[in-house]
N, CA and C of each residue as an Amber inpcrd file, in Angstrom:
protein
   615
  24.0420000  17.9750000  -2.2820000  24.2300000  16.9080000  -3.2870000
  24.1550000  17.5970000  -4.6770000  25.1030000  17.1240000  -5.4890000
  25.3090000  17.7200000  -6.8970000  24.0830000  17.0980000  -7.6730000
  23.7950000  17.8230000  -8.8350000  22.8240000  17.3750000  -9.7060000
  23.3880000  16.3170000 -10.5620000  23.0080000  15.0970000 -10.3740000
  23.5850000  14.0350000 -11.1650000  23.0110000  13.9470000 -12.6270000
  22.0390000  14.6920000 -12.8940000  21.4400000  14.6570000 -14.2190000
  22.4310000  14.8450000 -15.2760000  23.5320000  15.7230000 -14.9800000
  24.5350000  16.0150000 -15.9090000  25.3080000  14.8960000 -16.4650000
  25.2780000  13.8170000 -15.6280000  26.0100000  12.5260000 -16.0110000
  25.2320000  11.6600000 -16.8000000  23.7980000  11.8840000 -16.9200000
  22.9680000  10.9830000 -17.7290000  23.0770000  11.1660000 -19.1770000
  22.9720000  10.0770000 -19.9640000  23.0490000  10.3140000 -21.4640000
  21.9120000  11.1940000 -21.9190000  22.2160000  12.1050000 -22.8190000
  21.3370000  13.0210000 -23.2990000  20.6950000  12.6760000 -24.6580000
  21.2090000  11.4930000 -25.2360000  20.6460000  11.0500000 -26.4600000
  20.1980000   9.6270000 -26.4450000  19.0500000   9.3610000 -27.1120000
  18.5630000   7.9520000 -27.1940000  18.3940000   7.6780000 -28.6800000
  18.3590000   6.3110000 -28.8720000  18.1510000   5.9910000 -30.3230000
  16.6590000   5.6240000 -30.5090000  16.0890000   6.1160000 -31.6650000
  14.7240000   5.9000000 -31.9360000  14.5890000   4.5400000 -32.5720000
  13.3010000   4.1590000 -33.1270000  13.0590000   2.9280000 -33.6890000
  13.8480000   2.7390000 -34.9520000  14.3010000   3.8190000 -35.5690000
  15.0290000   3.7050000 -36.8030000  16.5500000   3.6980000 -36.6090000
  17.0150000   3.6970000 -35.2210000  18.4450000   3.6170000 -35.0130000
  19.0820000   4.9540000 -34.9780000  18.3490000   6.0290000 -35.2050000
  18.8710000   7.3600000 -35.1430000  18.8080000   7.9470000 -33.6930000
  19.9220000   8.6900000 -33.3740000  19.9670000   9.3400000 -32.0390000
  19.0460000  10.5280000 -32.0210000  18.3030000  10.7650000 -30.8730000
  17.4330000  11.8940000 -30.6710000  17.7350000  12.3970000 -29.2710000
  17.3380000  13.6160000 -29.0660000  17.4830000  14.2100000 -27.7330000
  16.6220000  13.4560000 -26.7660000  17.1280000  13.1990000 -25.5240000
  16.2810000  12.6330000 -24.4840000  15.1490000  13.5450000 -24.1720000
  13.9010000  13.0970000 -24.1420000  12.7950000  13.9820000 -23.7880000
  12.8360000  14.3660000 -22.2910000  12.3850000  15.4760000 -21.9290000
  12.3250000  15.9770000 -20.6230000  11.0180000  15.7270000 -19.9140000
  10.0470000  15.2790000 -20.6400000   8.6990000  14.9100000 -20.1180000
   8.0840000  13.9550000 -21.0460000   7.1260000  13.2000000 -20.4220000
   6.3950000  12.1390000 -21.1560000   5.0100000  12.5740000 -21.6690000
   4.7770000  12.2270000 -22.8640000   3.5020000  12.5130000 -23.4700000
   2.5820000  11.3040000 -23.2300000   3.1400000  10.2250000 -22.6640000
   2.3650000   9.0530000 -22.4750000   2.3360000   8.6510000 -20.9420000
   2.3290000   9.7130000 -20.1800000   2.3900000   9.4060000 -18.7060000
   1.0790000   8.7960000 -18.3080000   1.1060000   7.7770000 -17.4810000
  -0.0950000   7.0440000 -17.0930000  -0.3380000   7.2950000 -15.5530000
  -1.5280000   6.9020000 -15.1470000  -1.8610000   6.9710000 -13.7070000
  -0.7890000   6.1190000 -12.9240000  -0.4610000   4.9570000 -13.4870000
   0.5530000   4.1350000 -12.7270000   1.8190000   4.8150000 -12.5100000
   2.3180000   5.5340000 -13.6170000   3.5930000   6.2240000 -13.4490000
   3.5120000   7.3360000 -12.4110000   2.3700000   8.0720000 -12.4650000
   2.1100000   9.0280000 -11.5180000   2.1710000   8.5540000 -10.0190000
   1.5340000   7.4090000  -9.8750000   1.4610000   6.7600000  -8.5980000
   2.7820000   6.3600000  -8.1420000   3.6330000   5.8600000  -8.9630000
   4.9400000   5.3670000  -8.6180000   5.7770000   6.6700000  -8.1940000
   5.5410000   7.8170000  -8.8410000   6.1660000   9.0580000  -8.5110000
   5.7570000   9.4560000  -7.1110000   4.5390000   9.3560000  -6.7660000
   3.9690000   9.7600000  -5.5070000   4.5660000   8.8680000  -4.3720000
   4.7070000   7.5220000  -4.7930000   5.3340000   6.5730000  -3.7200000
   6.6920000   6.9570000  -3.5200000   7.4200000   7.3710000  -4.5480000
   8.8640000   7.8160000  -4.2750000   8.9670000   9.1720000  -3.5060000
   7.9820000   9.9980000  -3.7180000   7.8990000  11.1840000  -2.8100000
   7.7200000  10.8330000  -1.3560000   6.8180000   9.8150000  -1.1770000
   6.5370000   9.3680000   0.1430000   7.8270000   8.7250000   0.7910000
   8.5280000   7.9990000   0.0190000   9.7330000   7.2720000   0.5230000
  10.8000000   8.2790000   0.8510000  10.8390000   9.3860000   0.1030000
  11.7930000  10.4260000   0.4980000  13.1550000  10.4030000  -0.1940000
  13.0700000  10.0410000  -1.3820000  14.3260000   9.9990000  -2.2200000
  14.7400000  11.3500000  -2.6820000  15.8140000  11.8960000  -2.3050000
  16.1830000  13.2640000  -2.7070000  16.7880000  13.2820000  -4.0560000
  16.4870000  14.4080000  -4.7690000  17.0130000  14.5510000  -6.0540000
  16.7590000  13.3930000  -7.0820000  15.5350000  12.9230000  -7.0420000
  15.0860000  11.9220000  -7.9320000  15.3110000  12.2410000  -9.3340000
  15.8770000  11.2450000 -10.1070000  16.1210000  11.3550000 -11.5270000
  14.9760000  10.5490000 -12.1530000  13.9990000  11.1320000 -12.8570000
  13.0470000  10.4120000 -13.4460000  13.4950000   9.8110000 -14.7330000
  12.6310000   8.9990000 -15.4030000  13.0540000   8.2810000 -16.5940000
  13.3800000   9.1250000 -17.7180000  13.0510000  10.3960000 -17.6920000
  13.3870000  11.3000000 -18.7900000  14.4800000  12.2150000 -18.3850000
  15.2940000  11.9800000 -17.3900000  16.4250000  12.7890000 -17.0660000
  16.2960000  14.0450000 -16.3880000  15.0940000  14.2860000 -15.9110000
  14.8270000  15.5450000 -15.1890000  15.1130000  15.3370000 -13.6820000
  15.8160000  16.2380000 -13.0420000  16.1130000  16.1540000 -11.5990000
  14.8810000  16.7680000 -10.8320000  14.2950000  16.0780000  -9.9020000
  13.2350000  16.6660000  -9.1620000  13.4960000  16.5860000  -7.6900000
  13.2480000  17.6600000  -6.8490000  13.4930000  17.6410000  -5.4600000
  12.2510000  16.9470000  -4.8270000  12.5560000  16.0170000  -3.9060000
  11.5410000  15.3030000  -3.2260000  11.5440000  15.5110000  -1.6430000
  10.4820000  15.1780000  -1.0880000  10.3770000  15.2420000   0.3660000
  11.2880000  14.2070000   1.0400000  11.7330000  14.5470000   2.1790000
  12.6900000  13.6360000   2.8720000  11.9200000  13.0520000   4.1530000
  11.8150000  11.7260000   4.1120000  11.1790000  11.0430000   5.3210000
  12.2470000  10.0720000   5.6710000  12.5680000   9.9100000   6.9720000
  13.7700000   9.0890000   7.4820000  13.6700000   7.6720000   7.0330000
  12.5170000   7.0550000   7.0830000  12.3580000   5.5810000   6.7850000
  11.7220000   5.3210000   5.4380000  12.3820000   4.5550000   4.6440000
  11.7640000   4.2510000   3.3070000  10.6330000   3.2230000   3.5480000
   9.7880000   3.1160000   2.5620000   8.6420000   2.2190000   2.5570000
   8.4320000   1.5200000   1.1710000   7.7800000   0.3960000   1.1370000
   7.4700000  -0.2810000  -0.0800000   5.9250000  -0.2650000  -0.1690000
   5.4450000   0.0030000  -1.4490000   3.9790000  -0.0450000  -1.5700000
   3.4290000  -1.4110000  -1.5470000   2.2440000  -1.5060000  -0.8860000
   1.7150000  -2.8500000  -0.8170000   0.2610000  -2.8000000  -1.5090000
  -0.7740000  -3.1320000  -0.7230000  -2.1180000  -3.1240000  -1.1720000
  -2.6660000  -1.7370000  -1.4180000  -3.4200000  -1.3910000  -2.5250000
  -4.0340000  -0.2080000  -2.8340000  -5.4930000  -0.4310000  -2.8020000
  -6.2410000   0.3350000  -2.0080000  -7.7250000   0.3180000  -1.8560000
  -8.2820000   1.6430000  -2.2590000  -9.5860000   1.6630000  -2.6420000
 -10.1480000   3.0040000  -2.8670000 -11.7210000   3.0530000  -2.3730000
 -12.1250000   4.1550000  -1.9780000 -13.5000000   4.4340000  -1.6240000
 -14.1570000   5.3040000  -2.7560000 -13.4880000   5.5210000  -3.7860000
 -14.0600000   6.1600000  -4.9110000 -13.6050000   7.5920000  -4.9220000
 -13.2110000   8.1310000  -3.8440000 -12.6730000   9.5640000  -3.6460000
 -11.1830000   9.5770000  -3.4380000 -10.8150000   8.6160000  -2.6280000
  -9.2750000   8.5180000  -2.2790000  -8.7920000   7.1820000  -2.5430000
  -7.4460000   7.1260000  -2.7810000  -6.6960000   5.8530000  -2.8070000
  -6.1240000   5.7650000  -1.4440000  -6.0520000   4.5990000  -0.9140000
  -5.3430000   4.2230000   0.2760000  -4.2580000   3.1570000   0.0410000
  -2.9610000   3.5600000   0.1190000  -1.9140000   2.7930000  -0.1610000
  -1.3100000   2.2710000   1.1800000  -1.2140000   0.8970000   1.2800000
  -0.4880000   0.2810000   2.4320000   0.9790000   0.2150000   2.1200000
   1.7650000   1.0510000   2.8130000   3.1450000   1.0620000   2.5090000
   3.8620000   0.5110000   3.8340000   4.7920000  -0.4630000   3.6340000
   5.3980000  -1.0810000   4.7770000   6.8100000  -1.5580000   4.4730000
   7.6810000  -1.4060000   5.4550000   9.0150000  -1.9710000   5.3410000
   9.5650000  -2.1940000   6.7000000   9.7880000  -3.4020000   7.1540000
  10.2000000  -3.6720000   8.6200000   9.1440000  -3.1300000   9.5260000
   9.7120000  -2.2680000  10.5560000   8.7250000  -1.8050000  11.4280000
   8.0620000  -0.5180000  11.0260000   8.4150000  -0.0710000   9.8030000
   7.7580000   1.1040000   9.2330000   6.3870000   0.6600000   8.6590000
   5.2540000   1.2260000   8.9490000   3.9750000   0.9140000   8.5060000
   3.1100000   2.1650000   8.4340000   2.7380000   2.4900000   7.1750000
   2.1290000   3.7710000   6.9390000   0.9580000   3.4910000   5.9300000
  -0.1750000   4.3420000   6.0380000  -1.1370000   4.3220000   5.0080000
  -1.1720000   5.7490000   4.4210000  -0.9970000   5.7910000   3.1320000
  -0.9370000   7.1120000   2.3810000  -2.2660000   7.2470000   1.6630000
  -2.8910000   8.4350000   1.9850000  -4.2020000   8.7740000   1.4060000
  -3.9470000   9.6730000   0.2830000  -4.5010000   9.3760000  -0.9050000
  -4.2870000  10.1490000  -2.0660000  -5.5860000  10.6180000  -2.6530000
  -5.6670000  11.8390000  -2.9020000  -6.8790000  12.3800000  -3.5690000
  -6.8160000  12.0220000  -5.0390000  -7.8790000  11.3190000  -5.5070000
  -7.9460000  10.8870000  -6.8290000  -8.0700000  11.9590000  -7.9110000
  -8.8760000  13.0580000  -7.6020000  -9.0290000  14.1780000  -8.5050000
  -7.8140000  14.9160000  -8.7540000  -7.0580000  15.3100000  -7.7340000
  -5.8530000  16.0790000  -7.8630000  -4.5950000  15.1790000  -7.9630000
  -4.7440000  13.8830000  -7.6500000  -3.7150000  12.8480000  -7.6770000
  -2.4050000  13.4140000  -6.7960000  -2.7970000  14.0920000  -5.6320000
  -1.8090000  14.4180000  -4.7060000  -2.0350000  13.6830000  -3.3750000
  -0.9150000  13.6030000  -2.6600000  -1.0050000  12.9990000  -1.2560000
  -1.7300000  13.9150000  -0.3880000  -2.8560000  13.3530000   0.2390000
  -3.8340000  14.1040000   1.1170000  -3.3600000  14.0280000   2.4730000
  -2.9290000  12.8130000   2.8860000  -2.6190000  12.6690000   4.3240000
  -1.9170000  11.3150000   4.4700000  -1.1050000  11.1730000   5.5640000
  -0.3360000   9.9670000   5.8640000  -0.5880000   9.5740000   7.2170000
  -0.9600000   8.3100000   7.5040000  -1.2310000   7.7790000   8.9000000
  -0.1690000   6.8170000   9.1930000   0.7120000   7.1250000  10.2460000
   1.8260000   6.1860000  10.7010000   1.2150000   5.2480000  11.6330000
   1.1600000   3.8790000  11.2680000   0.7100000   2.9670000  12.2530000
   1.7120000   2.4690000  13.2350000   3.0430000   2.6420000  12.7850000
   4.0340000   2.2050000  13.6730000   4.0210000   2.7870000  15.0720000
   3.4590000   3.9560000  15.1840000   3.3710000   4.6320000  16.4870000
   2.3640000   3.8630000  17.3930000   1.5240000   2.9910000  16.7310000
   0.5960000   2.1630000  17.5240000   1.0930000   0.7630000  17.7880000
   2.3640000   0.5950000  17.3660000   2.9350000  -0.7710000  17.5770000
   2.5640000  -1.7900000  16.4530000   2.0060000  -1.2110000  15.3330000
   1.6310000  -2.0600000  14.2320000   2.7000000  -1.9960000  13.1400000
   2.9940000  -3.2000000  12.4470000   3.9810000  -3.3890000  11.5040000
   3.7060000  -4.4220000  10.4740000   4.4130000  -4.4850000   9.3840000
   4.1630000  -5.6220000   8.4940000   2.8260000  -5.7120000   7.8610000
   2.3860000  -4.6150000   7.3640000   1.0140000  -4.6120000   6.6940000
   0.9530000  -5.5840000   5.5500000  -0.1180000  -6.1400000   5.2610000
  -0.1270000  -7.0840000   4.2130000  -1.4070000  -7.1010000   3.4060000
  -2.6540000  -6.9060000   4.0100000  -3.8760000  -6.9260000   3.2250000
  -4.8110000  -5.8910000   3.7650000  -5.8250000  -5.4860000   2.9590000
  -6.7100000  -4.4760000   3.4030000  -8.1290000  -4.6790000   2.7600000
  -9.2330000  -4.3000000   3.4660000 -10.5280000  -4.3500000   2.8770000
 -11.3170000  -3.1690000   3.4500000 -12.1560000  -2.5680000   2.5990000
 -12.9840000  -1.4090000   3.0490000 -14.4560000  -1.9480000   3.1680000
 -14.9260000  -1.5760000   4.3630000 -16.4330000  -1.8690000   4.6330000
 -17.0110000  -0.6870000   5.1540000 -17.9100000  -0.1120000   4.3220000
 -18.6120000   1.1560000   4.6940000 -17.4890000   2.3130000   4.8020000
 -17.4370000   2.9690000   5.8580000 -16.4590000   3.9630000   6.0770000
 -15.2220000   3.5150000   6.9100000 -15.0120000   2.2270000   6.8320000
 -13.8530000   1.7180000   7.6530000 -12.9610000   0.8710000   6.8190000
 -11.6340000   1.0070000   7.0850000 -10.6580000   0.2530000   6.4380000
 -10.0920000  -0.7220000   7.3990000 -10.0000000  -2.0590000   7.0680000
  -9.4370000  -3.0920000   7.8660000  -8.2310000  -3.5840000   7.3010000
  -7.1690000  -3.6120000   8.0660000  -5.8970000  -4.0720000   7.6130000
  -5.3140000  -5.2860000   8.4830000  -4.7650000  -6.2380000   7.7790000
  -4.1430000  -7.3320000   8.4510000  -2.6320000  -7.3640000   8.3410000
  -1.9610000  -7.9330000   9.3060000  -0.4610000  -7.8710000   9.2910000
   0.0830000  -9.3940000   9.2100000   1.3060000  -9.4370000   8.9470000
   2.0420000 -10.7360000   8.8080000   2.7950000 -11.0330000  10.1380000
   2.5300000 -10.2980000  11.1780000   3.2130000 -10.3460000  12.4350000
   2.8120000 -11.7460000  13.1480000   3.5170000 -12.0990000  14.1760000
   3.1850000 -13.2130000  15.0330000   2.9560000 -12.7340000  16.3780000
   1.6540000 -12.7020000  16.9910000   0.4840000 -13.1030000  16.3110000
   0.0240000 -12.0450000  15.2240000  -0.9080000 -12.3570000  14.4050000
  -1.4960000 -11.5280000  13.4880000  -2.3570000 -10.3260000  14.1260000
  -2.2260000  -9.1300000  13.5600000  -3.1250000  -8.0090000  14.1260000
  -3.9530000  -7.5880000  13.0480000  -5.2000000  -7.1560000  13.4580000
  -6.1840000  -6.5830000  12.4680000  -6.4060000  -5.0360000  12.9630000
  -6.2780000  -4.1230000  12.0450000  -6.4620000  -2.7250000  12.4110000
  -7.6640000  -2.1370000  11.8560000  -8.4940000  -1.4930000  12.6560000
  -9.7150000  -0.8030000  12.1260000  -9.4350000   0.6140000  12.0690000
  -9.6630000   1.2230000  10.8840000  -9.3520000   2.6280000  10.6690000
 -10.6340000   3.3200000  10.2440000 -11.0020000   4.5400000  10.7820000
 -12.0860000   5.3070000  10.3580000 -11.5980000   6.1610000   9.1330000
 -12.2810000   6.0920000   8.1060000 -11.7540000   6.7130000   6.8620000
 -12.1920000   8.2100000   6.8410000 -13.2290000   8.5880000   7.6310000
 -13.5460000   9.9850000   7.6150000 -12.6220000  10.8440000   8.4610000
 -12.2360000  10.2610000   9.5580000 -11.3060000  11.0810000  10.4870000
  -9.7960000  10.5900000  10.2380000  -9.6910000   9.5060000   9.4560000
  -8.3700000   8.9620000   9.0860000  -7.5530000   8.6880000  10.4100000
  -8.2560000   7.9610000  11.3380000  -7.5570000   7.5570000  12.5320000
  -7.7640000   6.2410000  12.8920000  -7.1210000   5.6020000  13.7650000
  -7.2650000   4.2110000  14.2350000  -8.3760000   4.0560000  15.2670000
  -9.3250000   3.2480000  14.9840000 -10.3290000   2.9650000  16.0520000
  -9.9790000   1.9560000  16.9820000  -9.3800000   0.9160000  16.5250000
  -8.8940000  -0.2760000  17.3270000  -7.9650000  -1.1840000  16.5750000
  -7.1360000  -1.8770000  17.4810000  -6.2670000  -2.8660000  17.0090000
  -6.5910000  -4.2270000  17.7620000  -6.8790000  -5.3110000  16.8960000
  -7.3610000  -6.5590000  17.3870000  -6.1640000  -7.5410000  17.2220000
  -5.6820000  -8.2080000  18.1890000  -4.7120000  -9.1740000  18.1730000
  -5.2350000 -10.6680000  18.0730000  -4.9720000 -11.3190000  17.0340000
  -5.6540000 -12.6320000  16.8160000  -4.8060000 -13.7370000  17.5840000
  -5.3280000 -15.0330000  17.4340000  -4.6700000 -16.0530000  18.1600000
  -3.7790000 -16.8590000  17.2580000  -3.7630000 -16.4710000  15.8900000
  -3.0520000 -17.2030000  14.9630000  -2.0400000 -16.2590000  14.3790000
  -0.8830000 -16.8180000  13.8240000   0.2040000 -15.9800000  13.3920000
   0.0650000 -15.7730000  11.8050000   0.7850000 -14.7310000  11.4160000
   1.0990000 -14.6080000   9.9910000  -0.0770000 -14.4110000   9.1040000
  -0.8650000 -13.3700000   9.2090000  -1.9090000 -13.0970000   8.2310000
  -1.5150000 -12.6880000   6.8420000  -1.7460000 -13.5130000   5.8660000
  -1.2550000 -13.2470000   4.4940000  -2.3770000 -12.9080000   3.5990000
  -3.6040000 -12.8210000   3.9910000  -4.7200000 -12.3910000   3.0930000
  -5.9640000 -11.9460000   3.8950000  -6.8500000 -11.0930000   3.3570000
  -8.0510000 -10.7610000   4.0590000  -9.1500000 -10.5170000   3.0890000
 -10.3960000 -10.8130000   3.4180000 -11.5190000 -10.5270000   2.5770000
 -12.7420000 -10.3750000   3.4940000 -13.9000000  -9.9860000   3.0710000
 -15.0690000  -9.7360000   3.7880000 -16.3110000  -9.9610000   3.0360000
 -17.4240000 -10.3260000   3.8210000 -18.7520000 -10.4470000   3.1690000
 -19.6360000  -9.3510000   3.6290000 -18.9490000  -8.3840000   4.2390000
 -19.6950000  -7.1970000   4.7690000 -20.1210000  -7.2300000   6.2750000
 -20.1890000  -8.5140000   6.6980000 -20.6630000  -8.7310000   8.0960000
 -19.3310000  -9.2070000   8.9120000 -18.5490000 -10.0660000   8.2380000
 -17.2980000 -10.6600000   8.9260000 -16.1800000 -10.3730000   8.1050000
 -15.0680000 -10.4440000   8.7180000 -13.6990000 -10.4670000   8.0920000
 -13.2190000 -11.8660000   8.1020000 -12.4940000 -12.2700000   7.0000000
 -11.8660000 -13.5590000   7.0190000 -10.3660000 -13.3850000   6.7170000
  -9.5000000 -13.7940000   7.5700000  -8.1430000 -13.5830000   7.5120000
  -7.4450000 -14.9000000   7.2760000  -6.7050000 -15.0630000   6.2110000
  -6.0790000 -16.3100000   5.8940000  -4.5760000 -16.1700000   6.4900000
  -4.0630000 -17.3130000   6.9570000  -2.8000000 -17.3830000   7.6790000
  -1.7810000 -18.3220000   6.9570000  -0.5770000 -18.0210000   7.1390000
   0.4140000 -18.9000000   6.6680000   1.0100000 -19.6380000   7.8620000
   0.6320000 -20.8860000   8.0590000   0.9970000 -21.6840000   9.2160000
   1.3830000 -23.0680000   8.6830000   1.7510000 -24.0750000   9.6210000
   2.1320000 -25.3300000   9.1030000   0.9810000 -26.0910000   8.3930000
  -0.2490000 -25.6940000   8.7990000  -1.4140000 -26.0550000   7.9930000
  -2.2530000 -24.8450000   7.8720000  -2.9370000 -24.6350000   6.7390000
  -3.6050000 -23.3620000   6.4090000  -4.8060000 -23.2090000   7.4210000
  -4.8530000 -21.9300000   8.0110000  -5.8870000 -21.5880000   8.8220000
  -6.5780000 -20.3010000   8.4790000  -7.8190000 -20.1560000   8.7580000
  -8.5970000 -18.9610000   8.4110000  -9.2220000 -18.4720000   9.6900000
  -9.1570000 -17.1530000   9.9920000  -9.8080000 -16.6610000  11.2370000
 -10.9780000 -15.7540000  10.8160000 -12.0600000 -15.9580000  11.5100000
 -13.3140000 -15.1560000  11.3410000 -13.4320000 -14.0780000  12.3800000
 -13.5440000 -12.8130000  11.9300000 -13.7510000 -11.7060000  12.8120000
 -15.0450000 -10.9890000  12.6090000 -15.8600000 -10.8320000  13.6980000
 -17.0970000 -10.1130000  13.4450000 -16.7760000  -8.5720000  13.3700000
 -17.3410000  -7.8460000  12.3750000 -17.0280000  -6.5150000  12.1770000
 -17.6560000  -5.6400000  13.2120000 -18.9400000  -5.8920000  13.5310000
 -19.5800000  -5.1040000  14.4380000 -19.1450000  -5.0370000  15.8820000
 -18.7510000  -6.2610000  16.3890000 -18.1500000  -6.3130000  17.6620000
 -16.5910000  -6.2180000  17.7000000 -16.0740000  -6.3850000  16.4750000
 -14.6900000  -6.3490000  16.2450000 -13.9650000  -7.3310000  17.1620000
 -14.3650000  -8.6900000  17.0780000 -13.7680000  -9.7330000  17.9820000
 -13.6580000 -10.8810000  17.0240000 -12.6720000 -11.7650000  17.4340000
 -12.4200000 -12.9920000  16.8300000 -13.5220000 -13.9650000  17.2610000
 -14.1560000 -14.6040000  16.2270000 -15.2090000 -15.5990000  16.5840000
 -14.8910000 -16.9210000  16.4850000 -14.0790000 -17.3010000  15.4530000
 -13.5670000 -18.7320000  15.2570000 -12.4000000 -18.8080000  14.3840000
 -11.7040000 -19.9550000  14.4190000 -10.5710000 -20.1680000  13.6400000
 -10.8060000 -21.6020000  12.8940000 -10.6810000 -21.6140000  11.6190000
 -10.8430000 -22.7960000  10.8890000  -9.5880000 -23.4230000  10.4380000
  -9.2240000 -24.6110000  10.8460000  -7.9460000 -25.3750000  10.3640000
  -8.3280000 -26.1190000   9.0650000  -7.8270000 -25.5900000   8.0140000
  -8.2550000 -26.2010000   6.7130000  -7.6050000 -27.5360000   6.4930000
  -6.4520000 -27.7970000   7.1220000  -5.8330000 -29.1030000   7.1200000
  -4.9630000 -29.3970000   5.9660000  -4.8180000 -28.6040000   5.0240000
  -3.9200000 -28.7770000   3.9420000  -3.1620000 -27.5210000   3.5470000
  -2.0510000 -27.7360000   2.9430000  -1.2300000 -26.6040000   2.5550000
  -0.6540000 -25.8540000   3.6460000  -0.0730000 -24.5980000   3.5600000
   0.4660000 -23.9160000   4.5630000   0.2400000 -22.3660000   4.4760000
  -0.6100000 -21.9940000   3.5920000  -0.9180000 -20.5820000   3.3210000
  -2.2210000 -20.3640000   2.7420000  -3.0330000 -19.5760000   3.2840000
  -4.4630000 -19.2110000   2.6400000  -4.2470000 -17.8870000   1.9470000
  -3.9130000 -18.0340000   0.6830000  -3.5070000 -16.8450000  -0.0980000
  -4.7950000 -16.3960000  -0.8920000  -4.8840000 -15.1240000  -1.1110000
  -6.0010000 -14.6080000  -2.0590000  -7.3790000 -15.1130000  -1.6620000
  -7.8680000 -14.8750000  -0.5000000  -9.1290000 -15.2170000  -0.1350000
 -10.1440000 -14.3330000  -0.8300000 -11.2260000 -14.9790000  -1.3650000
 -12.2890000 -14.2260000  -1.9790000 -13.6750000 -14.8580000  -1.5760000
 -14.7130000 -13.9180000  -1.5620000 -15.9760000 -14.3340000  -1.2200000
 -16.7950000 -14.6000000  -2.5700000 -17.3640000 -15.6860000  -2.7900000
 -18.1020000 -16.0920000  -3.9490000 -19.5940000 -15.7630000  -3.7340000
 -19.9550000 -14.6930000  -4.4690000 -21.4050000 -14.2660000  -4.3920000
 -22.3250000 -15.2490000  -5.0750000
């Protein structure tokens, strides 16, 4: 593939309307811009042209992904990246801001990740599949402990009080499923009776 950076404009206008050389790097780079770059690396876009016209060689992964929920344990970021049947969790070292590891959940039949919560050294992820699945991941070994299939479809939110998980569903009438963390079993389903989606569940302390 040819280097398309040669076709990019090399001049930009400053705030006074005068043309200046296009910078090759940013002096105002933020953590968010770095995170976006890591996500593009994970997606596998070859010969990425960044916003400053510099061509960068990227890793190649066959299936693209879209970033979803981001969680942290204080040492690592955990990005839920999903697109169709592709479902991955990307672990990023906060200090070095480099990709540390990637866990492919699609090999376990899990897809359509939507929400996540960290309890102790475990990460729990819900899906929008029918029926909804909840995945328990050990953060130390970065492996799947278990996958729980719920009785209700389309999980669109998840929260926790440290003892139980609460998964909100998008159904004809809003439903919330309660899952015990210790036993990792579904204990009850509450039919709220109004609306059709339990979005952004939060525990009020």
